[in-house]
Amino acid sequence: MARPRRRIGNLPVEATSFVGRRRELAEIRKKLASARLVSLVGPGGVGKTRLAVRAATEIGRGFRDGAWLVELAEVRDPALVGGAVAAALDLRDQTATEPRALALAYLRDRELLLVVDNCEHLLDAASAFVTEGITGAPGLRVIATSREPAIGDWGACRGGAPARDAARGVG
């Protein structure tokens, strides 16, 4: 009997057409080709999430294990960031493994793109998870969105879209 194939992403299907922002999409592609982490930073409502999901839809096809969206908007407890990632990746563990450890272990041998959305209220926890993830998982690339400037080693793309002089990725 054939085993069911594991899905390779959870990105939402776009309900409307995506017009414009070719320059920004190209900049994100360029940054992710040389950096493992790119963050989109700007005020609410400028389209950071839509841009990140569109970029991930296009770029994610090149990742063996797909592109995945982690939505942090409803997560209030920083200790639950790892659980949000595990849930987004559709990971279920029958043992007593902590969700954070489960997610990090899963990412270790994968080649995938992770979109971590709405990091602003969990910057320290999200940054720690992403830093540990990209350190331990050579095939992981991340696009993060936030209303607040990122901290630590995160690369920032201002205004919800990468400005050519402000965009930088982190390797």
Tab-separated table of C-alpha atoms in Angstrom:
chain	number	residue	atom	x	y	z
A	1	MET	CA	0.000	0.000	0.000
A	2	ALA	CA	1.358	3.440	-0.920
A	3	ARG	CA	1.966	5.865	1.926
A	4	PRO	CA	0.129	9.167	1.702
A	5	ARG	CA	2.437	11.914	0.533
A	6	ARG	CA	3.107	14.636	3.080
A	7	ARG	CA	1.991	18.030	1.827
A	8	ILE	CA	4.732	20.500	1.037
A	9	GLY	CA	3.381	23.788	2.279
A	10	ASN	CA	0.466	25.580	3.835
A	11	LEU	CA	0.463	28.912	2.034
A	12	PRO	CA	-3.004	30.342	1.513
A	13	VAL	CA	-4.396	30.481	-1.999
A	14	GLU	CA	-4.623	34.053	-3.229
A	15	ALA	CA	-8.261	35.086	-3.565
A	16	THR	CA	-7.464	38.142	-5.677
A	17	SER	CA	-4.854	38.957	-8.275
A	18	PHE	CA	-1.513	40.357	-7.218
A	19	VAL	CA	-0.682	43.528	-9.119
A	20	GLY	CA	2.648	45.298	-9.101
A	21	ARG	CA	5.499	45.078	-6.615
A	22	ARG	CA	7.669	43.252	-9.152
A	23	ARG	CA	10.679	45.186	-7.939
A	24	GLU	CA	10.051	44.199	-4.325
A	25	LEU	CA	9.511	40.538	-5.241
A	26	ALA	CA	12.754	40.546	-7.223
A	27	GLU	CA	14.577	42.109	-4.270
A	28	ILE	CA	13.299	39.436	-1.889
A	29	ARG	CA	14.325	36.688	-4.337
A	30	LYS	CA	17.767	38.249	-4.666
A	31	LYS	CA	18.213	38.565	-0.910
A	32	LEU	CA	17.101	34.984	-0.227
A	33	ALA	CA	19.523	33.689	-2.835
A	34	SER	CA	22.421	34.890	-0.691
A	35	ALA	CA	20.899	35.247	2.788
A	36	ARG	CA	19.000	32.796	4.923
A	37	LEU	CA	16.797	35.409	6.548
A	38	VAL	CA	15.005	38.479	5.220
A	39	SER	CA	12.520	40.489	7.240
A	40	LEU	CA	9.900	42.893	5.948
A	41	VAL	CA	9.355	45.760	8.373
A	42	GLY	CA	6.723	48.478	8.175
A	43	PRO	CA	3.493	49.867	9.583
A	44	GLY	CA	0.336	47.794	9.661
A	45	GLY	CA	-1.657	47.615	6.471
A	46	VAL	CA	1.148	48.237	3.960
A	47	GLY	CA	1.045	44.688	2.617
A	48	LYS	CA	3.956	42.940	4.329
A	49	THR	CA	2.069	39.670	4.724
A	50	ARG	CA	0.678	39.696	1.199
A	51	LEU	CA	4.132	40.433	-0.233
A	52	ALA	CA	5.779	37.739	1.907
A	53	VAL	CA	3.178	35.115	0.943
A	54	ARG	CA	3.424	36.019	-2.736
A	55	ALA	CA	7.225	35.821	-2.616
A	56	ALA	CA	7.021	32.485	-0.788
A	57	THR	CA	4.533	31.149	-3.339
A	58	GLU	CA	6.962	31.925	-6.143
A	59	ILE	CA	10.206	31.055	-4.378
A	60	GLY	CA	8.811	28.076	-2.435
A	61	ARG	CA	8.552	25.986	-5.593
A	62	GLY	CA	12.337	25.744	-5.525
A	63	PHE	CA	12.413	24.171	-2.060
A	64	ARG	CA	12.143	20.389	-1.821
A	65	ASP	CA	9.962	20.638	1.301
A	66	GLY	CA	7.930	23.656	0.204
A	67	ALA	CA	6.953	26.946	1.798
A	68	TRP	CA	5.128	27.288	5.113
A	69	LEU	CA	3.336	30.169	6.817
A	70	VAL	CA	3.578	30.630	10.586
A	71	GLU	CA	1.046	33.202	11.790
A	72	LEU	CA	1.996	34.730	15.135
A	73	ALA	CA	-0.729	37.406	15.361
A	74	GLU	CA	-2.836	35.419	17.836
A	75	VAL	CA	0.096	34.054	19.859
A	76	ARG	CA	0.448	36.040	23.089
A	77	ASP	CA	2.874	33.930	25.104
A	78	PRO	CA	6.482	33.998	23.836
A	79	ALA	CA	6.896	30.410	25.067
A	80	LEU	CA	4.360	29.313	22.436
A	81	VAL	CA	6.308	30.466	19.351
A	82	GLY	CA	7.799	26.993	18.867
A	83	GLY	CA	4.338	25.483	19.201
A	84	ALA	CA	3.003	27.849	16.543
A	85	VAL	CA	5.767	26.738	14.187
A	86	ALA	CA	5.104	23.057	14.926
A	87	ALA	CA	1.371	23.557	14.313
A	88	ALA	CA	1.995	25.407	11.035
A	89	LEU	CA	4.258	22.563	9.893
A	90	ASP	CA	1.458	20.136	10.812
A	91	LEU	CA	3.727	18.276	13.223
A	92	ARG	CA	2.193	15.942	15.720
A	93	ASP	CA	4.284	14.104	18.213
A	94	GLN	CA	3.070	11.190	20.267
A	95	THR	CA	5.898	11.535	22.782
A	96	ALA	CA	6.473	14.169	25.404
A	97	THR	CA	8.724	16.220	23.111
A	98	GLU	CA	8.281	19.965	23.531
A	99	PRO	CA	6.795	21.584	20.393
A	100	ARG	CA	9.806	23.913	20.017
A	101	ALA	CA	12.256	20.998	20.072
A	102	LEU	CA	10.011	19.010	17.730
A	103	ALA	CA	9.881	21.859	15.203
A	104	LEU	CA	13.634	22.496	15.360
A	105	ALA	CA	14.393	18.789	14.941
A	106	TYR	CA	12.042	18.590	11.951
A	107	LEU	CA	13.648	21.628	10.281
A	108	ARG	CA	17.162	20.261	10.744
A	109	ASP	CA	17.046	17.976	7.685
A	110	ARG	CA	14.587	19.930	5.552
A	111	GLU	CA	14.939	22.289	2.644
A	112	LEU	CA	12.125	24.755	3.095
A	113	LEU	CA	11.049	28.370	3.222
A	114	LEU	CA	9.342	29.566	6.373
A	115	VAL	CA	7.287	32.768	6.457
A	116	VAL	CA	7.051	33.971	10.059
A	117	ASP	CA	4.310	36.596	10.080
A	118	ASN	CA	3.511	39.311	12.652
A	119	CYS	CA	6.606	39.044	14.828
A	120	GLU	CA	6.302	42.522	16.360
A	121	HIS	CA	4.874	41.506	19.730
A	122	LEU	CA	7.180	38.491	20.093
A	123	LEU	CA	10.457	39.836	18.695
A	124	ASP	CA	12.763	38.204	21.232
A	125	ALA	CA	11.079	34.791	21.091
A	126	ALA	CA	10.658	34.814	17.306
A	127	SER	CA	14.229	35.987	16.809
A	128	ALA	CA	15.558	33.281	19.127
A	129	PHE	CA	13.591	30.572	17.320
A	130	VAL	CA	14.613	31.747	13.847
A	131	THR	CA	18.255	32.160	14.872
A	132	GLU	CA	18.340	28.647	16.328
A	133	GLY	CA	16.537	27.332	13.267
A	134	ILE	CA	18.870	28.803	10.675
A	135	THR	CA	21.886	27.835	12.767
A	136	GLY	CA	20.837	24.187	12.988
A	137	ALA	CA	19.070	23.748	9.657
A	138	PRO	CA	21.245	24.504	6.626
A	139	GLY	CA	18.316	24.155	4.201
A	140	LEU	CA	16.085	26.669	6.009
A	141	ARG	CA	15.329	30.125	4.616
A	142	VAL	CA	13.053	32.592	6.411
A	143	ILE	CA	10.971	35.606	5.460
A	144	ALA	CA	9.787	37.397	8.610
A	145	THR	CA	7.291	40.247	8.830
A	146	SER	CA	7.016	42.773	11.630
A	147	ARG	CA	5.722	46.239	12.423
A	148	GLU	CA	8.759	46.791	14.627
A	149	PRO	CA	12.378	46.885	13.535
A	150	ALA	CA	13.892	43.488	13.948
A	151	ILE	CA	16.487	42.741	16.556
A	152	GLY	CA	19.636	40.671	16.742
A	153	ASP	CA	20.903	39.391	13.422
A	154	TRP	CA	17.692	39.923	11.456
A	155	GLY	CA	17.973	41.694	8.116
A	156	ALA	CA	15.456	44.473	7.659
A	157	CYS	CA	13.448	45.517	4.635
A	158	ARG	CA	11.669	48.755	5.509
A	159	GLY	CA	8.182	49.953	4.702
A	160	GLY	CA	6.657	46.555	4.039
A	161	ALA	CA	8.774	46.203	0.940
A	162	PRO	CA	12.522	46.170	0.502
A	163	ALA	CA	13.940	49.585	-0.182
A	164	ARG	CA	17.056	49.195	-2.287
A	165	ASP	CA	19.205	51.145	0.175
A	166	ALA	CA	17.710	49.708	3.383
A	167	ALA	CA	17.259	46.048	2.502
A	168	ARG	CA	19.745	43.574	3.802
A	169	GLY	CA	19.605	39.897	4.313
A	170	VAL	CA	21.384	37.870	6.914
A	171	GLY	CA	23.479	34.888	5.876
